[in-house]
Amino acid sequence: DAGVTQSPTHLIKTRGQQVTLRCSPKSGHDTVSWYQQALGQGPQFIFQYYEEEERQRGNFPDRFSGHQFPNYSSELNVNALLLGDSALYLCASSPTLAGGELFFGEGSRLTVL
Amino acid sequence: AQSVAQPEDQVNVAEGNPLTVKCTYSVSGNPYLFWYVQYPNRGLQFLLKYITGDNLVKGSYGFEAEFNKSQTSFHLKKPSALVSDSALYFCAVRDEIAGTALIFGKGTTLSVSS
């Protein structure tokens, strides 16, 4: 049973560019959340998707957007990249919107130059 | 607002000794509490959770945590530390009122020496 898978694992972008990160949830999970983990910090909640809709959002600007597909997979898009967007982006899935523990992927390491 | 505090950036223990990693929280409603572990350049692995019931929760790899409502704490413990326990540990909380997002602490690095 595959866990949460994310792609790409590493990527480098320059300021002003746009990036798309992808996530496939654990089998049987329908809720996907995205977190940003800056170096030396704990993960910060970006947003959560359920039934293809954004259900909850953290304190992130509109440059951060997402999407969930009918197969429950999800994308995180970041526009107009800033140096401060450099971080590990973690995708997590859970079996229901009600919560419980999250299952995390290995993350996508984004470096903005 | 929800918040989690992990007061220690680093905890050092000798192998075979008991370990404690501290966590305190603040929520409006009833807390759902979690501990995760992260190894270098990896994602987070779930260790244990408290939702309701017994205040002492047992989890993976011999870890346990004690929920203390009066002190709003959820400290992670292990009776006998292993060198392989060395990693970054995160406490997280979810408020049943505020939503289903997890709010994480800044993390505590556990270093177990042989």
mmCIF file of C-alpha atoms in Angstrom:
data_model
loop_
_atom_site.group_PDB
_atom_site.id
_atom_site.type_symbol
_atom_site.label_atom_id
_atom_site.label_comp_id
_atom_site.label_asym_id
_atom_site.label_seq_id
_atom_site.Cartn_x
_atom_site.Cartn_y
_atom_site.Cartn_z
ATOM 1 C CA ASP A 1 0.000 0.000 0.000
ATOM 2 C CA ALA A 2 1.637 3.198 -1.171
ATOM 3 C CA GLY A 3 1.747 6.012 1.293
ATOM 4 C CA VAL A 4 1.589 9.678 0.424
ATOM 5 C CA THR A 5 3.714 10.419 -2.618
ATOM 6 C CA GLN A 6 4.983 13.834 -3.663
ATOM 7 C CA SER A 7 6.756 15.141 -6.735
ATOM 8 C CA PRO A 8 9.199 16.523 -7.504
ATOM 9 C CA THR A 9 11.466 15.805 -4.555
ATOM 10 C CA HIS A 10 13.747 18.733 -5.243
ATOM 11 C CA LEU A 11 13.525 21.771 -7.487
ATOM 12 C CA ILE A 12 15.227 25.092 -7.979
ATOM 13 C CA LYS A 13 13.460 28.198 -9.236
ATOM 14 C CA THR A 14 14.296 31.872 -9.549
ATOM 15 C CA ARG A 15 12.439 34.791 -8.066
ATOM 16 C CA GLY A 16 9.242 35.670 -9.903
ATOM 17 C CA GLN A 17 8.747 32.224 -11.361
ATOM 18 C CA GLN A 18 5.844 29.916 -10.690
ATOM 19 C CA VAL A 19 5.945 26.372 -9.315
ATOM 20 C CA THR A 20 3.538 23.440 -9.130
ATOM 21 C CA LEU A 21 3.949 20.650 -6.613
ATOM 22 C CA ARG A 22 1.989 17.427 -6.751
ATOM 23 C CA CYS A 23 0.681 14.987 -4.186
ATOM 24 C CA SER A 24 -1.073 11.633 -4.251
ATOM 25 C CA PRO A 25 -2.742 10.741 -0.957
ATOM 26 C CA LYS A 26 -2.544 7.438 0.818
ATOM 27 C CA SER A 27 -4.994 4.877 -0.531
ATOM 28 C CA GLY A 28 -8.423 5.342 1.021
ATOM 29 C CA HIS A 29 -7.766 8.949 2.056
ATOM 30 C CA ASP A 30 -9.869 11.757 0.631
ATOM 31 C CA THR A 31 -8.548 14.803 2.473
ATOM 32 C CA VAL A 32 -5.279 16.500 1.566
ATOM 33 C CA SER A 33 -3.460 19.220 3.478
ATOM 34 C CA TRP A 34 -0.354 21.186 2.543
ATOM 35 C CA TYR A 35 2.269 22.485 4.925
ATOM 36 C CA GLN A 36 5.332 24.670 4.503
ATOM 37 C CA GLN A 37 8.354 23.854 6.639
ATOM 38 C CA ALA A 38 11.058 26.492 6.594
ATOM 39 C CA LEU A 39 14.521 25.535 7.748
ATOM 40 C CA GLY A 40 14.611 25.070 11.510
ATOM 41 C CA GLN A 41 10.890 25.579 11.913
ATOM 42 C CA GLY A 42 7.821 23.468 12.451
ATOM 43 C CA PRO A 43 5.391 22.873 9.584
ATOM 44 C CA GLN A 44 2.993 25.752 8.901
ATOM 45 C CA PHE A 45 -0.494 24.971 7.615
ATOM 46 C CA ILE A 46 -1.211 26.334 4.121
ATOM 47 C CA PHE A 47 -4.599 24.864 3.231
ATOM 48 C CA GLN A 48 -6.731 21.751 3.188
ATOM 49 C CA TYR A 49 -8.788 20.211 0.388
ATOM 50 C CA TYR A 50 -11.773 17.924 0.595
ATOM 51 C CA GLU A 51 -14.242 17.062 -2.158
ATOM 52 C CA GLU A 52 -12.236 19.246 -4.542
ATOM 53 C CA GLU A 53 -12.806 22.366 -2.469
ATOM 54 C CA GLU A 54 -10.537 24.371 -0.211
ATOM 55 C CA ARG A 55 -11.993 23.819 3.252
ATOM 56 C CA GLN A 56 -9.581 25.641 5.505
ATOM 57 C CA ARG A 57 -6.713 28.033 4.903
ATOM 58 C CA GLY A 58 -3.800 29.189 6.979
ATOM 59 C CA ASN A 59 -2.141 32.585 6.957
ATOM 60 C CA PHE A 60 -0.647 32.453 3.478
ATOM 61 C CA PRO A 61 -1.051 34.996 0.670
ATOM 62 C CA ASP A 62 -3.121 34.422 -2.444
ATOM 63 C CA ARG A 63 0.077 33.582 -4.341
ATOM 64 C CA PHE A 64 -0.425 30.143 -2.821
ATOM 65 C CA SER A 65 -3.254 28.256 -4.473
ATOM 66 C CA GLY A 66 -4.255 24.669 -4.822
ATOM 67 C CA HIS A 67 -6.453 22.158 -6.451
ATOM 68 C CA GLN A 68 -7.826 18.736 -5.717
ATOM 69 C CA PHE A 69 -8.771 16.313 -8.456
ATOM 70 C CA PRO A 70 -11.577 13.723 -8.516
ATOM 71 C CA ASN A 71 -9.063 10.980 -7.674
ATOM 72 C CA TYR A 72 -8.181 12.954 -4.498
ATOM 73 C CA SER A 73 -4.703 13.911 -5.692
ATOM 74 C CA SER A 74 -3.729 17.522 -5.210
ATOM 75 C CA GLU A 75 -1.512 20.304 -6.509
ATOM 76 C CA LEU A 76 0.030 23.263 -4.758
ATOM 77 C CA ASN A 77 0.806 26.277 -6.935
ATOM 78 C CA VAL A 78 2.935 29.194 -5.885
ATOM 79 C CA ASN A 79 3.139 32.277 -8.122
ATOM 80 C CA ALA A 80 5.643 35.136 -8.142
ATOM 81 C CA LEU A 81 8.158 33.204 -6.073
ATOM 82 C CA LEU A 82 10.081 35.027 -3.365
ATOM 83 C CA LEU A 83 13.335 34.013 -1.717
ATOM 84 C CA GLY A 84 11.333 33.411 1.458
ATOM 85 C CA ASP A 85 9.306 30.700 -0.258
ATOM 86 C CA SER A 86 12.329 28.404 -0.078
ATOM 87 C CA ALA A 87 11.206 25.539 2.140
ATOM 88 C CA LEU A 88 10.197 21.910 2.366
ATOM 89 C CA TYR A 89 6.590 21.580 1.222
ATOM 90 C CA LEU A 90 4.799 18.709 2.865
ATOM 91 C CA CYS A 91 1.611 17.067 1.723
ATOM 92 C CA ALA A 92 -0.467 15.143 4.246
ATOM 93 C CA SER A 93 -3.569 13.047 3.837
ATOM 94 C CA SER A 94 -6.200 11.759 6.206
ATOM 95 C CA PRO A 95 -9.145 9.414 5.795
ATOM 96 C CA THR A 96 -11.816 11.969 6.603
ATOM 97 C CA LEU A 97 -12.300 15.690 6.915
ATOM 98 C CA ALA A 98 -12.940 15.130 10.605
ATOM 99 C CA GLY A 99 -9.267 14.679 11.191
ATOM 100 C CA GLY A 100 -7.306 12.223 13.216
ATOM 101 C CA GLU A 101 -3.663 11.744 12.482
ATOM 102 C CA LEU A 102 -2.167 12.974 9.257
ATOM 103 C CA PHE A 103 0.030 10.828 7.049
ATOM 104 C CA PHE A 104 2.843 12.838 5.497
ATOM 105 C CA GLY A 105 4.782 12.489 2.299
ATOM 106 C CA GLU A 106 8.541 12.954 2.083
ATOM 107 C CA GLY A 107 8.123 16.501 0.861
ATOM 108 C CA SER A 108 9.246 18.664 -2.039
ATOM 109 C CA ARG A 109 12.315 20.769 -1.329
ATOM 110 C CA LEU A 110 11.955 24.136 -3.113
ATOM 111 C CA THR A 111 14.912 26.467 -3.433
ATOM 112 C CA VAL A 112 14.298 29.953 -4.789
ATOM 113 C CA LEU A 113 17.369 31.807 -6.056
ATOM 114 C CA ALA B 1 -5.998 31.064 18.839
ATOM 115 C CA GLN B 2 -4.421 27.674 18.890
ATOM 116 C CA SER B 3 -0.751 27.407 19.759
ATOM 117 C CA VAL B 4 1.850 24.861 20.745
ATOM 118 C CA ALA B 5 5.023 25.487 22.704
ATOM 119 C CA GLN B 6 8.034 23.223 22.845
ATOM 120 C CA PRO B 7 10.248 25.027 25.340
ATOM 121 C CA GLU B 8 13.430 23.079 24.613
ATOM 122 C CA ASP B 9 15.269 23.386 21.328
ATOM 123 C CA GLN B 10 17.386 20.349 22.197
ATOM 124 C CA VAL B 11 17.266 17.479 24.667
ATOM 125 C CA ASN B 12 20.361 15.381 25.327
ATOM 126 C CA VAL B 13 20.175 11.984 27.037
ATOM 127 C CA ALA B 14 22.409 8.959 27.366
ATOM 128 C CA GLU B 15 21.337 5.668 25.850
ATOM 129 C CA GLY B 16 19.353 3.604 28.307
ATOM 130 C CA ASN B 17 18.179 6.607 30.302
ATOM 131 C CA PRO B 18 14.596 7.833 30.311
ATOM 132 C CA LEU B 19 13.733 10.775 28.078
ATOM 133 C CA THR B 20 11.124 13.499 28.177
ATOM 134 C CA VAL B 21 10.312 16.008 25.446
ATOM 135 C CA LYS B 22 8.027 18.770 26.682
ATOM 136 C CA CYS B 23 4.965 20.259 25.010
ATOM 137 C CA THR B 24 2.307 22.691 26.178
ATOM 138 C CA TYR B 25 -0.680 23.858 24.192
ATOM 139 C CA SER B 26 -3.450 26.426 24.030
ATOM 140 C CA VAL B 27 -6.828 25.823 22.383
ATOM 141 C CA SER B 28 -10.362 27.100 22.730
ATOM 142 C CA GLY B 29 -12.139 23.772 22.807
ATOM 143 C CA ASN B 30 -11.112 20.234 23.562
ATOM 144 C CA PRO B 31 -7.623 19.466 22.250
ATOM 145 C CA TYR B 32 -6.600 16.710 19.916
ATOM 146 C CA LEU B 33 -2.870 16.217 20.497
ATOM 147 C CA PHE B 34 -0.223 14.531 18.400
ATOM 148 C CA TRP B 35 3.476 13.744 18.351
ATOM 149 C CA TYR B 36 5.438 13.323 15.147
ATOM 150 C CA VAL B 37 9.091 12.498 14.485
ATOM 151 C CA GLN B 38 11.187 13.729 11.575
ATOM 152 C CA TYR B 39 14.486 12.281 10.423
ATOM 153 C CA PRO B 40 16.872 14.404 8.311
ATOM 154 C CA ASN B 41 15.473 15.321 4.912
ATOM 155 C CA ARG B 42 12.387 13.195 5.468
ATOM 156 C CA GLY B 43 8.695 13.756 6.040
ATOM 157 C CA LEU B 44 6.972 13.466 9.391
ATOM 158 C CA GLN B 45 6.114 10.118 10.938
ATOM 159 C CA PHE B 46 3.190 9.758 13.311
ATOM 160 C CA LEU B 47 4.075 8.523 16.820
ATOM 161 C CA LEU B 48 0.932 8.827 18.906
ATOM 162 C CA LYS B 49 -2.198 10.845 19.569
ATOM 163 C CA TYR B 50 -4.577 11.811 22.340
ATOM 164 C CA ILE B 51 -8.211 12.360 21.432
ATOM 165 C CA THR B 52 -10.078 11.308 24.554
ATOM 166 C CA GLY B 53 -9.935 8.665 27.246
ATOM 167 C CA ASP B 54 -6.919 7.492 29.210
ATOM 168 C CA ASN B 55 -4.473 10.308 29.888
ATOM 169 C CA LEU B 56 -1.489 8.028 29.224
ATOM 170 C CA VAL B 57 -1.189 7.255 25.542
ATOM 171 C CA LYS B 58 1.123 4.609 24.135
ATOM 172 C CA GLY B 59 2.510 4.881 20.642
ATOM 173 C CA SER B 60 5.096 3.612 18.209
ATOM 174 C CA TYR B 61 8.668 2.578 19.051
ATOM 175 C CA GLY B 62 8.032 2.448 22.801
ATOM 176 C CA PHE B 63 7.068 6.106 23.126
ATOM 177 C CA GLU B 64 4.245 7.297 25.336
ATOM 178 C CA ALA B 65 2.773 10.658 26.255
ATOM 179 C CA GLU B 66 0.789 11.947 29.189
ATOM 180 C CA PHE B 67 -2.080 14.368 28.727
ATOM 181 C CA ASN B 68 -2.455 16.804 31.619
ATOM 182 C CA LYS B 69 -5.479 19.039 31.199
ATOM 183 C CA SER B 70 -4.820 21.268 34.194
ATOM 184 C CA GLN B 71 -1.282 22.018 33.038
ATOM 185 C CA THR B 72 -2.256 21.997 29.335
ATOM 186 C CA SER B 73 0.687 19.728 28.658
ATOM 187 C CA PHE B 74 1.347 16.660 26.545
ATOM 188 C CA HIS B 75 4.917 15.551 27.254
ATOM 189 C CA LEU B 76 6.512 12.766 25.233
ATOM 190 C CA LYS B 77 8.334 10.088 27.203
ATOM 191 C CA LYS B 78 10.278 6.893 26.762
ATOM 192 C CA PRO B 79 11.598 4.741 29.616
ATOM 193 C CA SER B 80 14.871 3.800 27.912
ATOM 194 C CA ALA B 81 16.327 5.877 25.068
ATOM 195 C CA LEU B 82 18.055 4.407 22.027
ATOM 196 C CA VAL B 83 20.667 6.088 19.840
ATOM 197 C CA SER B 84 18.279 5.516 16.932
ATOM 198 C CA ASP B 85 15.707 7.755 18.678
ATOM 199 C CA SER B 86 17.870 10.760 17.795
ATOM 200 C CA ALA B 87 15.688 12.939 15.573
ATOM 201 C CA LEU B 88 13.502 16.040 15.491
ATOM 202 C CA TYR B 89 10.240 15.751 17.411
ATOM 203 C CA PHE B 90 7.141 17.846 16.838
ATOM 204 C CA CYS B 91 4.111 18.281 19.029
ATOM 205 C CA ALA B 92 0.898 19.313 17.287
ATOM 206 C CA VAL B 93 -2.610 20.268 18.351
ATOM 207 C CA ARG B 94 -5.978 20.470 16.702
ATOM 208 C CA ASP B 95 -8.864 22.378 18.204
ATOM 209 C CA GLU B 96 -12.197 20.636 17.686
ATOM 210 C CA ILE B 97 -13.820 24.047 17.333
ATOM 211 C CA ALA B 98 -11.312 25.869 15.148
ATOM 212 C CA GLY B 99 -11.028 23.241 12.456
ATOM 213 C CA THR B 100 -9.097 20.235 11.364
ATOM 214 C CA ALA B 101 -5.697 21.778 10.589
ATOM 215 C CA LEU B 102 -2.827 20.726 12.814
ATOM 216 C CA ILE B 103 -0.798 23.454 14.474
ATOM 217 C CA PHE B 104 2.788 22.391 15.103
ATOM 218 C CA GLY B 105 5.375 23.443 17.625
ATOM 219 C CA LYS B 106 8.815 24.527 16.453
ATOM 220 C CA GLY B 107 10.297 21.148 17.245
ATOM 221 C CA THR B 108 12.771 19.672 19.707
ATOM 222 C CA THR B 109 15.944 17.935 18.622
ATOM 223 C CA LEU B 110 16.568 14.790 20.630
ATOM 224 C CA SER B 111 20.168 13.620 20.797
ATOM 225 C CA VAL B 112 20.862 10.238 22.383
ATOM 226 C CA SER B 113 24.506 9.465 23.073
ATOM 227 C CA SER B 114 25.972 5.978 23.353
#
